[in-house]
Short mmCIF file of C-alpha atoms in Angstrom, two decimals:
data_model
loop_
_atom_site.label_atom_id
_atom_site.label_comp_id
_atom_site.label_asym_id
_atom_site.label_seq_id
_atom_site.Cartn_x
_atom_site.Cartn_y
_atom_site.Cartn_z
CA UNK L 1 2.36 -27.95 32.56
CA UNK L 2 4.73 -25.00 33.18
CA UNK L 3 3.03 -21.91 33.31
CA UNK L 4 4.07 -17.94 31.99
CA UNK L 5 2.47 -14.62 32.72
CA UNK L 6 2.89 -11.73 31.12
CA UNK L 7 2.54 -8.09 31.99
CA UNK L 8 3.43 -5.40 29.15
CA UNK L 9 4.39 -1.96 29.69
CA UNK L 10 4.26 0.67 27.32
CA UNK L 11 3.25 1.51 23.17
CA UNK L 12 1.47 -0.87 21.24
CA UNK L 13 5.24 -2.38 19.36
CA UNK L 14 5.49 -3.64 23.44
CA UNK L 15 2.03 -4.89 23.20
CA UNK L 16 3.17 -7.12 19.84
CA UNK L 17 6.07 -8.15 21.12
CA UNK L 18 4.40 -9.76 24.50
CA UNK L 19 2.29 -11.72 22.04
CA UNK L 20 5.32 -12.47 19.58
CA UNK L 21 6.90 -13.81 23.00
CA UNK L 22 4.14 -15.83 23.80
CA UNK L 23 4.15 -17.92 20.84
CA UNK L 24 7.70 -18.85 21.85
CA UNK L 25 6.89 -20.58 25.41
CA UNK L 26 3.53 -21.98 23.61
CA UNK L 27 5.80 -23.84 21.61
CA UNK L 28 7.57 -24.89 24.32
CA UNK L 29 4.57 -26.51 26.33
CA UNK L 30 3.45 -23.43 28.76
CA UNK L 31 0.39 -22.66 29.27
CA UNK L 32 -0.64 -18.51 30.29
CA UNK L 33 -1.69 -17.52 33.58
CA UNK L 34 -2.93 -13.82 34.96
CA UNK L 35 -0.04 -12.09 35.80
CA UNK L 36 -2.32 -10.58 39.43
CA UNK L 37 -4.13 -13.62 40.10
CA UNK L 38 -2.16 -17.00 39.79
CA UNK L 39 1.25 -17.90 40.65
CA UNK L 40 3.39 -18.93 37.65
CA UNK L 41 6.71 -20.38 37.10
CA UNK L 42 8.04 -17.99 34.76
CA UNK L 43 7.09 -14.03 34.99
CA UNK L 44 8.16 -12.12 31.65
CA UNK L 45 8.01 -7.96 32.25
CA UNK L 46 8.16 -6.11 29.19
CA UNK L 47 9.46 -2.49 30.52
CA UNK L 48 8.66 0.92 28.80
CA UNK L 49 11.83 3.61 29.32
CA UNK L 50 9.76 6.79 27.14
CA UNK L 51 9.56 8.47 30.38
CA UNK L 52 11.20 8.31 33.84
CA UNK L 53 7.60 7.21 35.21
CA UNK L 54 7.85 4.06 32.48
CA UNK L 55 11.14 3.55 34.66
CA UNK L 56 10.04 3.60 37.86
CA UNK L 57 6.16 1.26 36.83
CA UNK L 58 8.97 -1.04 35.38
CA UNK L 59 10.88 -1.29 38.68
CA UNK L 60 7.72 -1.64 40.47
CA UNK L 61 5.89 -4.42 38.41
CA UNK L 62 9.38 -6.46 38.42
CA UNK L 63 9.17 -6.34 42.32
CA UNK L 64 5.63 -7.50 42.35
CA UNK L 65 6.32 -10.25 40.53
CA UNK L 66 9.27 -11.67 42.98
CA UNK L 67 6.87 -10.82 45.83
CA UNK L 68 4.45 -12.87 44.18
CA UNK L 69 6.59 -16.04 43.73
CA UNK L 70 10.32 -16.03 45.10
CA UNK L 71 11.07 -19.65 43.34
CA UNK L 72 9.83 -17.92 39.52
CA UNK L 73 12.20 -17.09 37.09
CA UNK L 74 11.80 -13.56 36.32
CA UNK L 75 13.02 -12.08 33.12
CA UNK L 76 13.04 -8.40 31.85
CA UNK L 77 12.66 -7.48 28.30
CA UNK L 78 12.04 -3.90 26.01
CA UNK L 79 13.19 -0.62 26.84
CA UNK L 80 14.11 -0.14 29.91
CA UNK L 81 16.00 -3.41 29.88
CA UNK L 82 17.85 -2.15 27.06
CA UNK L 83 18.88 1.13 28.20
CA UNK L 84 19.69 0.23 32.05
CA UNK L 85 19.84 -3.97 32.56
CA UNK L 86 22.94 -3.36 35.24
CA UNK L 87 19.70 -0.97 36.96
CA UNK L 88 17.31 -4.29 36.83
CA UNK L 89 19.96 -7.09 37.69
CA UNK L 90 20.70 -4.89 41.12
CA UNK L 91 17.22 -5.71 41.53
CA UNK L 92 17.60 -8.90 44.47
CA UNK L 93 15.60 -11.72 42.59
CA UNK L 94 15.72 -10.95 38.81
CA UNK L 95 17.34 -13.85 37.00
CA UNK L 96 17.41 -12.82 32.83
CA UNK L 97 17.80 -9.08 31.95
CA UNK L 98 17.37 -9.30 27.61
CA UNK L 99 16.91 -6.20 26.06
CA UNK L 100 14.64 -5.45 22.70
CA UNK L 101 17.21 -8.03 20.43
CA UNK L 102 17.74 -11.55 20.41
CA UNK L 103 14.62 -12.75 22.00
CA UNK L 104 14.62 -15.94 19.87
CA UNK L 105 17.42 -17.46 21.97
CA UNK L 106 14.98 -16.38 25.55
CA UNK L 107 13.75 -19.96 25.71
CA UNK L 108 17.68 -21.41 25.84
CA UNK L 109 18.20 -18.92 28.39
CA UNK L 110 15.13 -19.73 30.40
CA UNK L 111 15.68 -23.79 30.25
CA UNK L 112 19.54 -22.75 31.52
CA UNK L 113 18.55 -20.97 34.50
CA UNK L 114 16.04 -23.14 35.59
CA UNK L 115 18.90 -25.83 35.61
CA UNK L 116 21.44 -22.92 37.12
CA UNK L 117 20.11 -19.91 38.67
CA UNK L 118 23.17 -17.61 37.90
CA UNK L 119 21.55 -14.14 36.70
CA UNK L 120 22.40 -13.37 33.11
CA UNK L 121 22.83 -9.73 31.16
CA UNK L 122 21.97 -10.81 27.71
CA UNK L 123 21.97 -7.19 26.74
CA UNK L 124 23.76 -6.48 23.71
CA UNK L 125 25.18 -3.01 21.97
CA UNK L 126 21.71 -2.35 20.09
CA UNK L 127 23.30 0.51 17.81
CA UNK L 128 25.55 -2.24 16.26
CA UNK L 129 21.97 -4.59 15.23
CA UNK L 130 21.02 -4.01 11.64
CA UNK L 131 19.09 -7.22 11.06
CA UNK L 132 14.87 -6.86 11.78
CA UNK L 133 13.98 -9.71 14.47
CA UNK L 134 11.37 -11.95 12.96
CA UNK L 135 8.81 -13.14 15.53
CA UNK L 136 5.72 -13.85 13.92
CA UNK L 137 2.02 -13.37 15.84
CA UNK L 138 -0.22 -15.22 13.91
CA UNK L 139 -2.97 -14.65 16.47
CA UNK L 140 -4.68 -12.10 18.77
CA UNK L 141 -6.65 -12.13 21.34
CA UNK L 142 -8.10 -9.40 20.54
CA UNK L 143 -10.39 -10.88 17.57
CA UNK L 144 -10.87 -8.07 14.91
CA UNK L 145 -7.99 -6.07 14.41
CA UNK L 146 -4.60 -8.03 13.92
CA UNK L 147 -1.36 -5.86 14.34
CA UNK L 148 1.44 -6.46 11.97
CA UNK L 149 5.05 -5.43 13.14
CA UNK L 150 7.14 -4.28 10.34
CA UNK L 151 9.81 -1.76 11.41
CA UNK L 152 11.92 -1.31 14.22
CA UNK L 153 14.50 0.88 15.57
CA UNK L 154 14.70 5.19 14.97
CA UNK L 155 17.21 7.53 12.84
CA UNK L 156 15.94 11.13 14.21
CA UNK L 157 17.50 11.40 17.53
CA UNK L 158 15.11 14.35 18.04
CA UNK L 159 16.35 15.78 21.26
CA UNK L 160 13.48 14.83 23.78
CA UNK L 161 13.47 10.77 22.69
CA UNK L 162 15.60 8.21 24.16
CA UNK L 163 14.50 5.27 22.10
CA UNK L 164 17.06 5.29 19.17
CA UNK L 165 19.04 4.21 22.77
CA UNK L 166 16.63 1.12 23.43
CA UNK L 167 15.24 0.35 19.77
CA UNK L 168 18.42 1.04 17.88
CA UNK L 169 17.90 2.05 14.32
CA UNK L 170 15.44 1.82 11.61
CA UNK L 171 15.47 -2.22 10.28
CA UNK L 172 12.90 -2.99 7.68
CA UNK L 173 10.97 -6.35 7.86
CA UNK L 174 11.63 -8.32 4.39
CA UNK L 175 8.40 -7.10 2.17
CA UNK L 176 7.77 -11.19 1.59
CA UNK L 177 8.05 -11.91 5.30
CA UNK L 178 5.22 -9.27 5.72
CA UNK L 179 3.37 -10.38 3.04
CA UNK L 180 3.08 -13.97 3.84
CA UNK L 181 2.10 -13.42 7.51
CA UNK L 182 -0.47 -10.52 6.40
CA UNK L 183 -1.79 -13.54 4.38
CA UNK L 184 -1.65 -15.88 7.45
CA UNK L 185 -4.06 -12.96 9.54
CA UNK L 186 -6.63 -13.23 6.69
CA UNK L 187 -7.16 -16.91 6.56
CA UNK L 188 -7.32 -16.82 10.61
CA UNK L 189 -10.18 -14.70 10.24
CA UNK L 190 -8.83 -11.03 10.38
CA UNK L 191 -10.57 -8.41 8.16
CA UNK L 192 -8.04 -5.17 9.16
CA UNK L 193 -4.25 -5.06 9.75
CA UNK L 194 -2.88 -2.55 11.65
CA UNK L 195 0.76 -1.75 10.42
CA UNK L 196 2.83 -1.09 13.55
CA UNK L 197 6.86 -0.15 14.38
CA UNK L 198 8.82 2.09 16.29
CA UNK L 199 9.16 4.48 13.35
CA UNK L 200 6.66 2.64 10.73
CA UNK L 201 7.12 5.56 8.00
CA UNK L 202 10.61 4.78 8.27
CA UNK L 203 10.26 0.90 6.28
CA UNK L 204 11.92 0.62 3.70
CA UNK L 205 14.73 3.16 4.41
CA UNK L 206 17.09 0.36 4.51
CA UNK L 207 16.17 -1.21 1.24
CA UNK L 208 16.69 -0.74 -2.07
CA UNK L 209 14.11 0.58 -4.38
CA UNK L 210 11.34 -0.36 -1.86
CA UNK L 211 9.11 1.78 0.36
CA UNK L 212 6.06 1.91 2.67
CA UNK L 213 3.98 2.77 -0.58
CA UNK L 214 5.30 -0.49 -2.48
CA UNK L 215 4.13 -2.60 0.89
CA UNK L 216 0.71 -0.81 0.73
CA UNK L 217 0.32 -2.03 -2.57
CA UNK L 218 1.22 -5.31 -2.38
CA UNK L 219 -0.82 -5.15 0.86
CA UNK L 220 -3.18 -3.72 -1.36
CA UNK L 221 -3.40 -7.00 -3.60
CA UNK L 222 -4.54 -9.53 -1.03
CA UNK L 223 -7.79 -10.70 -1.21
CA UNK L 224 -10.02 -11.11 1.93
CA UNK L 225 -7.89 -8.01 3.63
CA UNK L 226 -10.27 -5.13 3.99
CA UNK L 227 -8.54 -2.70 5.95
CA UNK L 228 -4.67 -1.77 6.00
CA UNK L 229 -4.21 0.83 8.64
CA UNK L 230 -0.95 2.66 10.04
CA UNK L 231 -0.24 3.09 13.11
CA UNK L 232 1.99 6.00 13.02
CA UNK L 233 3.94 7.59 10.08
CA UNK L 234 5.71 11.27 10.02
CA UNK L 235 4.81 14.25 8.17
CA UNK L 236 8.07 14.27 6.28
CA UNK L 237 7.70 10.68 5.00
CA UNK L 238 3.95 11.30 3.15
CA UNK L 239 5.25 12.05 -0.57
CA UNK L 240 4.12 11.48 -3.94
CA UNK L 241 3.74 7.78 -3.89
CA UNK L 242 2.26 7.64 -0.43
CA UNK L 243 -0.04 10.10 -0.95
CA UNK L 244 -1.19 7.84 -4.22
CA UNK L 245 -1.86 5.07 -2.64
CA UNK L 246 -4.21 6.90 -0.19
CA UNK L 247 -5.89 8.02 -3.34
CA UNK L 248 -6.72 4.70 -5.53
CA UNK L 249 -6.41 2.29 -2.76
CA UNK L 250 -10.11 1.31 -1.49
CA UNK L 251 -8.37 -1.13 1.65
CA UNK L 252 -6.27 2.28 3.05
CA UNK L 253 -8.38 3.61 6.29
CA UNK L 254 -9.13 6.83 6.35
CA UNK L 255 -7.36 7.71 9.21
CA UNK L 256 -3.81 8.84 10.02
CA UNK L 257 -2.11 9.40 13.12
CA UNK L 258 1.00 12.23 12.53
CA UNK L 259 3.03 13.40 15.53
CA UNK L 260 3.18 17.02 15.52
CA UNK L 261 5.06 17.53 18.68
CA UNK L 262 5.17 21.29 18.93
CA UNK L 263 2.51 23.93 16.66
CA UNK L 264 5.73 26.20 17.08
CA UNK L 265 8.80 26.58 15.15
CA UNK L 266 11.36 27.47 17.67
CA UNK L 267 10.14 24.61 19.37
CA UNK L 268 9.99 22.27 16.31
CA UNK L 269 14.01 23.37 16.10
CA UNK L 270 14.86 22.82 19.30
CA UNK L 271 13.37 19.13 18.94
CA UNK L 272 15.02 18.39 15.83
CA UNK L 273 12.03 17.56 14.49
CA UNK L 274 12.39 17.32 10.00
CA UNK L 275 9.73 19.67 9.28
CA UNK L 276 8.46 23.51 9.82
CA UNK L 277 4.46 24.04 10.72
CA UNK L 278 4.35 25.57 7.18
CA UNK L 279 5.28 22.26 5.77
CA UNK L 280 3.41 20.07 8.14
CA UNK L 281 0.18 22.29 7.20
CA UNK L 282 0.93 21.37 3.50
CA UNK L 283 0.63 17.72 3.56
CA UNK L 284 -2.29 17.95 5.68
CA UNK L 285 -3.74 19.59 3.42
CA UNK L 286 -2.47 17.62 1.16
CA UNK L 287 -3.98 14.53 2.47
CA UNK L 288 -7.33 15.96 2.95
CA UNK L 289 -7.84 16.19 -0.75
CA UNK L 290 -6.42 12.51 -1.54
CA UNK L 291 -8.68 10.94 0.85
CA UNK L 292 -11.24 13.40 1.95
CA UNK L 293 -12.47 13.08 4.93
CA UNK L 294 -9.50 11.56 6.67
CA UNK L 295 -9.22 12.03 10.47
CA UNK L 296 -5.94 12.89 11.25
CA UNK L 297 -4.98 12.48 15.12
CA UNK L 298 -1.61 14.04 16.71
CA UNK L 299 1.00 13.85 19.41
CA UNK L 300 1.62 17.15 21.28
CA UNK L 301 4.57 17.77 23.75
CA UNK L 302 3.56 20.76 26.26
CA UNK L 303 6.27 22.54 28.04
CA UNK L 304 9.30 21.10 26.39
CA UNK L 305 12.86 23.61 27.77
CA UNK L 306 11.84 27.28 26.75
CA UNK L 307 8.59 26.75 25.59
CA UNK L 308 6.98 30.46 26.07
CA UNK L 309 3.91 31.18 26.51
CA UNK L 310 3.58 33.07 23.28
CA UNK L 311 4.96 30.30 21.77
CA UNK L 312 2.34 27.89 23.12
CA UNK L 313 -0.15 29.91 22.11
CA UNK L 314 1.29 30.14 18.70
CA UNK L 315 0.92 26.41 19.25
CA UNK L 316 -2.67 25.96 20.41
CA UNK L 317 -3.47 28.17 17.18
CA UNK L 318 -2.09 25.74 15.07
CA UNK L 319 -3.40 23.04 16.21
CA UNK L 320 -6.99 24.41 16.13
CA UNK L 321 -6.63 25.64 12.80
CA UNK L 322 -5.34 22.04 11.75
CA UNK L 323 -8.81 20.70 13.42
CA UNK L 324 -7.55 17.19 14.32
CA UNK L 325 -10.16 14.54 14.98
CA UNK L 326 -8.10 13.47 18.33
CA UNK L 327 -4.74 14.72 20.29
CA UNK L 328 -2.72 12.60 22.60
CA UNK L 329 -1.40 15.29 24.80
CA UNK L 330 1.95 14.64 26.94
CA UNK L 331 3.82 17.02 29.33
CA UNK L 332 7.46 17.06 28.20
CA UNK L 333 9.47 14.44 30.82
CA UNK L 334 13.18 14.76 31.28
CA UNK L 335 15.26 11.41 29.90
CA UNK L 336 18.47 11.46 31.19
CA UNK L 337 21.24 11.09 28.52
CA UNK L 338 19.06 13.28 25.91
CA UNK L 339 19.64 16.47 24.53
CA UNK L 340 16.69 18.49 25.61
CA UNK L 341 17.34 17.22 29.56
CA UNK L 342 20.43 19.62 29.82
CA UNK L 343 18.85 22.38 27.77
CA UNK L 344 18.09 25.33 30.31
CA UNK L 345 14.93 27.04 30.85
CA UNK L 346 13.07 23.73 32.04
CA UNK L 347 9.71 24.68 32.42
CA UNK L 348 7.79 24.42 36.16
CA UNK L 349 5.30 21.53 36.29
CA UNK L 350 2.34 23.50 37.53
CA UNK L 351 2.65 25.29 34.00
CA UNK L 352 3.05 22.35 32.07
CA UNK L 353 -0.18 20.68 33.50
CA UNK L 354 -2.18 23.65 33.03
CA UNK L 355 -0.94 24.03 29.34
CA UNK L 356 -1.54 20.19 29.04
CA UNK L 357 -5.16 21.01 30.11
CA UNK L 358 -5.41 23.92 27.99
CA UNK L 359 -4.93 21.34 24.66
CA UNK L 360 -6.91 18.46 25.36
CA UNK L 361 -10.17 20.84 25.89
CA UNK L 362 -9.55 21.54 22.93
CA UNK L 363 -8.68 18.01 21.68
CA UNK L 364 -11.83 17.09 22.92
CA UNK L 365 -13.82 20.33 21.26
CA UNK L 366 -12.05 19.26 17.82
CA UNK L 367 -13.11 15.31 18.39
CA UNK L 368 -16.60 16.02 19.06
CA UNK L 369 -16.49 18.70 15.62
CA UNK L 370 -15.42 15.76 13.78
CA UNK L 371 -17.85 13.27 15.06
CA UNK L 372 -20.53 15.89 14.49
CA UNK L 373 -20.13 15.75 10.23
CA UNK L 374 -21.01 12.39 10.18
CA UNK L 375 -24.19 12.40 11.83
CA UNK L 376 -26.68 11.01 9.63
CA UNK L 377 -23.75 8.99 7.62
CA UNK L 378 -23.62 5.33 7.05
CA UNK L 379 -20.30 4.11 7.93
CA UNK L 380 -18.40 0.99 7.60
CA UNK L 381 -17.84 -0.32 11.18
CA UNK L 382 -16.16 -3.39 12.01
CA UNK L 383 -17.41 -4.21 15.94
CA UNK L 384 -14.41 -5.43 18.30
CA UNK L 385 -16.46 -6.21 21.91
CA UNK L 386 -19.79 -6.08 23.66
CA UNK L 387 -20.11 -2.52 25.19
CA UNK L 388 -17.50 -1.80 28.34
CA UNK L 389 -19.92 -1.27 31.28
CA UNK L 390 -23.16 -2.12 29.99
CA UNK L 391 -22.27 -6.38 29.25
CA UNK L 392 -25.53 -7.94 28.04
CA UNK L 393 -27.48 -4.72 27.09
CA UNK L 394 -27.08 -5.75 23.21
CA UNK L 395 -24.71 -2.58 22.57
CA UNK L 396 -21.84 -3.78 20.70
CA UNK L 397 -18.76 -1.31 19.37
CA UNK L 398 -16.22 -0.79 17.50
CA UNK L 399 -14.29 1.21 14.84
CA UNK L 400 -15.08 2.64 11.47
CA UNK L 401 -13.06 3.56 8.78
CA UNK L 402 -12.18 6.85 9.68
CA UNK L 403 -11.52 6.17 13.18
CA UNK L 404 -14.92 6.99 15.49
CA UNK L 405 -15.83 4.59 17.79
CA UNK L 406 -19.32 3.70 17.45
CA UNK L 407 -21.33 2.13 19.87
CA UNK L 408 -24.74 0.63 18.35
CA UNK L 409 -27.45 -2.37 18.93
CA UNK L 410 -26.19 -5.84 17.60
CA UNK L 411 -25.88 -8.78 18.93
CA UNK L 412 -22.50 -10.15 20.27
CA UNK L 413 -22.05 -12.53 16.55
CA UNK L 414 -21.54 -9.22 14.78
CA UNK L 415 -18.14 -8.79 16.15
CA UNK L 416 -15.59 -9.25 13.30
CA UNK L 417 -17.44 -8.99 10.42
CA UNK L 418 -18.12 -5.64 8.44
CA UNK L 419 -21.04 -3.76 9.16
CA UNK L 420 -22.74 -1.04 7.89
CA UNK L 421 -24.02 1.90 10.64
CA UNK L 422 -25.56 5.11 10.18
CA UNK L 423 -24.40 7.55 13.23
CA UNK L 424 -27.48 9.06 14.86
CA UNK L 425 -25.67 10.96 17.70
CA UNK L 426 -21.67 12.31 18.00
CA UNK L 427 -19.78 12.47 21.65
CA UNK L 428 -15.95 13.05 22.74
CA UNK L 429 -14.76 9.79 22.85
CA UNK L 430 -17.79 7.67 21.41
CA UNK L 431 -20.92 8.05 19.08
CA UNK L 432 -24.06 6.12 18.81
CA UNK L 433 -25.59 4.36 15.59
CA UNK L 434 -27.88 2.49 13.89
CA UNK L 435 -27.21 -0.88 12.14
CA UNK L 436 -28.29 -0.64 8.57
CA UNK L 437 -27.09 -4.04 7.17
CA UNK L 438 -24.20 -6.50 7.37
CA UNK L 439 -21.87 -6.83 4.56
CA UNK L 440 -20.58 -9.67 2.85
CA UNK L 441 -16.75 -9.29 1.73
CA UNK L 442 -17.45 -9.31 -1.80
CA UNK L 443 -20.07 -6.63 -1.97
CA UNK L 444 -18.58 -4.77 1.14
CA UNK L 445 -15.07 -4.23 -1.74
CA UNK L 446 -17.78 -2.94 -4.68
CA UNK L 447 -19.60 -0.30 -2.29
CA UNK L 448 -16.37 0.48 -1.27
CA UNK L 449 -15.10 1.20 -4.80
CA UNK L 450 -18.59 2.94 -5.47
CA UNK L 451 -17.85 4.89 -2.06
CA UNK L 452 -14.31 5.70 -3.18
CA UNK L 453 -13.46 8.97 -4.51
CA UNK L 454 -12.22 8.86 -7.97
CA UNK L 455 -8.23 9.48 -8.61
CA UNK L 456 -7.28 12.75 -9.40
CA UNK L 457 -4.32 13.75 -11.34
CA UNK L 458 -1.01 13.70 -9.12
CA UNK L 459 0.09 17.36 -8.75
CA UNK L 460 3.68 17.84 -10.14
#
């Protein structure tokens, strides 16, 4: 049996696509080997290009897999291998360079060069691509939360990013085509979806008459789905309709993650980022009363060109005042061909890590403030694994709702199904609970309901 291994680089759309790959050669007769441990016939690196670090791990893991078996064929997908494959095929040893498009034809390529091994560019012009690439993952290993891919590609060029470059721009997935394969998770067993693309506020910008708030309702509609979740979706692109459906719909999950960037204007400017701190503080707010509550978690760039300190500390104020329930905190990183890397005033990296430090103390300080309002709350927590580090203890975890992990006594058949669990003590990154009782679907929908606040009048 020919054998595959995988190793993935990058954001969770990199993570899906491995897995979408996968299905491909498990078609084809391969069975999946451990990319450090066993030598395999084919190695498939899936490069990340968001910073020049994902560059230089990409160059790195392709070398490790040649080292590992000269006579593989190695081929190099996502980002990277979009943006630079003439960089990879220089590389002595790499056979199939293929970009983030046509990776339906990879098997026709792989069966050619394992009759002819004559190194192929199958990059193509991704700005020119308008059509979404349907590869379906109807499985995961991971056995509780199923990811559903259904946007690709960027329109904001803001002046840090380089992946309108390697993602081209926003494509919507057909609405049915998401429907039927949200279906196909529920009858394999998955209770939550977690809605995932390069730019996932962005579906339905290519469509007519149909946005993300149509698919969460039709979403909405399928029975057995308990929890619809986004992965990602910008402050600009909650309106009316989205903030509706966050309202009356019990399945939406009471958490939202909404890249800031900067807490500053002149900074927000500079990044061409759609929105003002005024109007970002607006829909929070404006969220927090549909669905209250609702942790909202962030992206932060520190030390992007000219960043002052008086306007980082205009910054950190922000951001405190928002009180986020979690910050993913980044030091800007130079990509070549952008904007933003020939803008003067680059700041020194010393600053930048101390600034980075500066926010996630207080990302931490603001997760533990969240965690700390639920103690003595029940919460609906569906458990994903057995405890990492203390394996056979009975301490199970996973997420609730509204986004805090919660680690608590079960045993090991709990994971997957919905259970309820009342949080006796808050942390940073984790809190402890209590198992009250397990839910069946039906009556976990009508507590739900019960639990849900009731819809308010849409403000004009």
């Amino acid at each position: 049996m020919p054998s595959v291994a995988f190793y993935t680089l990058g954001c969770k759309v990199n993570f899906y696509d491995t897995e979408a790959i996968w299905q491909l050669f498990k078609k084809e007769g391969y069975e999946q080997v451990d990319f450090e441990t066993t030598t395999a016939d084919v190695y498939l690196i899936n490069t990340c290009t968001v910073t020049n670090t994902g560059d230089k791990k990409s160059r790195q893991i392709i070398r490790r897999a040649i080292r590992r078996n000269p006579d593989a064929v190695i081929a190099v997908t996502g980002c990277y291998a979009q943006t630079s494959p003439a960089e990879i095929l220089a590389i002595e040893g790499v056979d199939l360079v293929i970009g983030t498009q046509d990776r339906d034809k990879l098997m026709n390529y792989i069966t050619d060069l394992q009759n002819e091994r004559q190194p192929v560019n199958a990059v193509r012009n991704i700005m020119k691509t308008r059509e979404f690439e349907e590869l379906d993952v109807p499985d995961f290993a991971e056995r509780t939360r199923a990811f559903l891919k259904i946007q690709e590609g960027c329109n904001n060029f803001c002046t840090f990013c380089i992946i309108p470059w390697s993602r081209g721009l926003s494509r919507s997935r057909e609405a049915e085509s998401v429907i039927n394969q949200a279906r196909q998770l529920v009858e394999s067993g998955y209770k939550e979806i977690v809605l995932t693309g390069i730019h996932t506020g962005g579906y339905g910008d290519d469509m007519e008459n149909y946005r993300l708030s149509d698919l969460l309702w039709d979403l909405d509609a399928i029975e057995g789905l308990e929890r619809i979740r986004i992965s990602s979706i910008e402050a600009s692109q909650i309106d009316d309709a989205m903030i509706d459906v966050l309202n009356r719909s019990s399945k939406m999950c009471r958490h939202l993650h909404i890249p800031l960037q900067s807490g500053d204007n002149d900074v927000l400017k500079r990044m061409r980022r759609k929105y003002t701190v005024e109007q970002f503080a607006e829909k929070i707010k404006l969220l927090h009363e549909a669905m209250p509550g609702v942790a909202i978690t962030t992206d932060v760039i520190v030390g992007f060109p000219g960043e002052t300190e008086e306007m980082f500390e205009n910054g950190y104020a922000f951001m405190e005042q928002m009180g986020f329930a979690e910050m993913h905190v980044f030091p800007y990183s130079k990509r070549t061909g952008t904007p933003a890397a020939r803008m003067e005033d680059q700041i020194d990296d010393e600053l930048k890590n101390e600034r980075v430090h500066k926010l996630i103390d207080l990302s931490e300080r603001m997760q533990l403030d969240y965690a700390k309002k639920y103690v003595g709350e029940v919460l609906d927590v569906i458990p994903e694994r057995e405890h990492k580090g203390s394996e056979g203890s009975g301490l199970i975890m996973g997420y609730s709702d509204n986004y805090i992990q919660v680690v608590f006594e079960g045993s090991e058949s709990l994971i997957g199904e919905l259970c309820r669990v009342k949080i006796t003590e808050a942390g940073v990154n984790e809190c402890r609970g209590q198992l009250v009782r397990v839910l069946d679907v039906h009556s976990a929908s009508t507590a739900r309901v019960e639990a849900a606040p009731q819809p308010q009048a849409m403000q004009a």
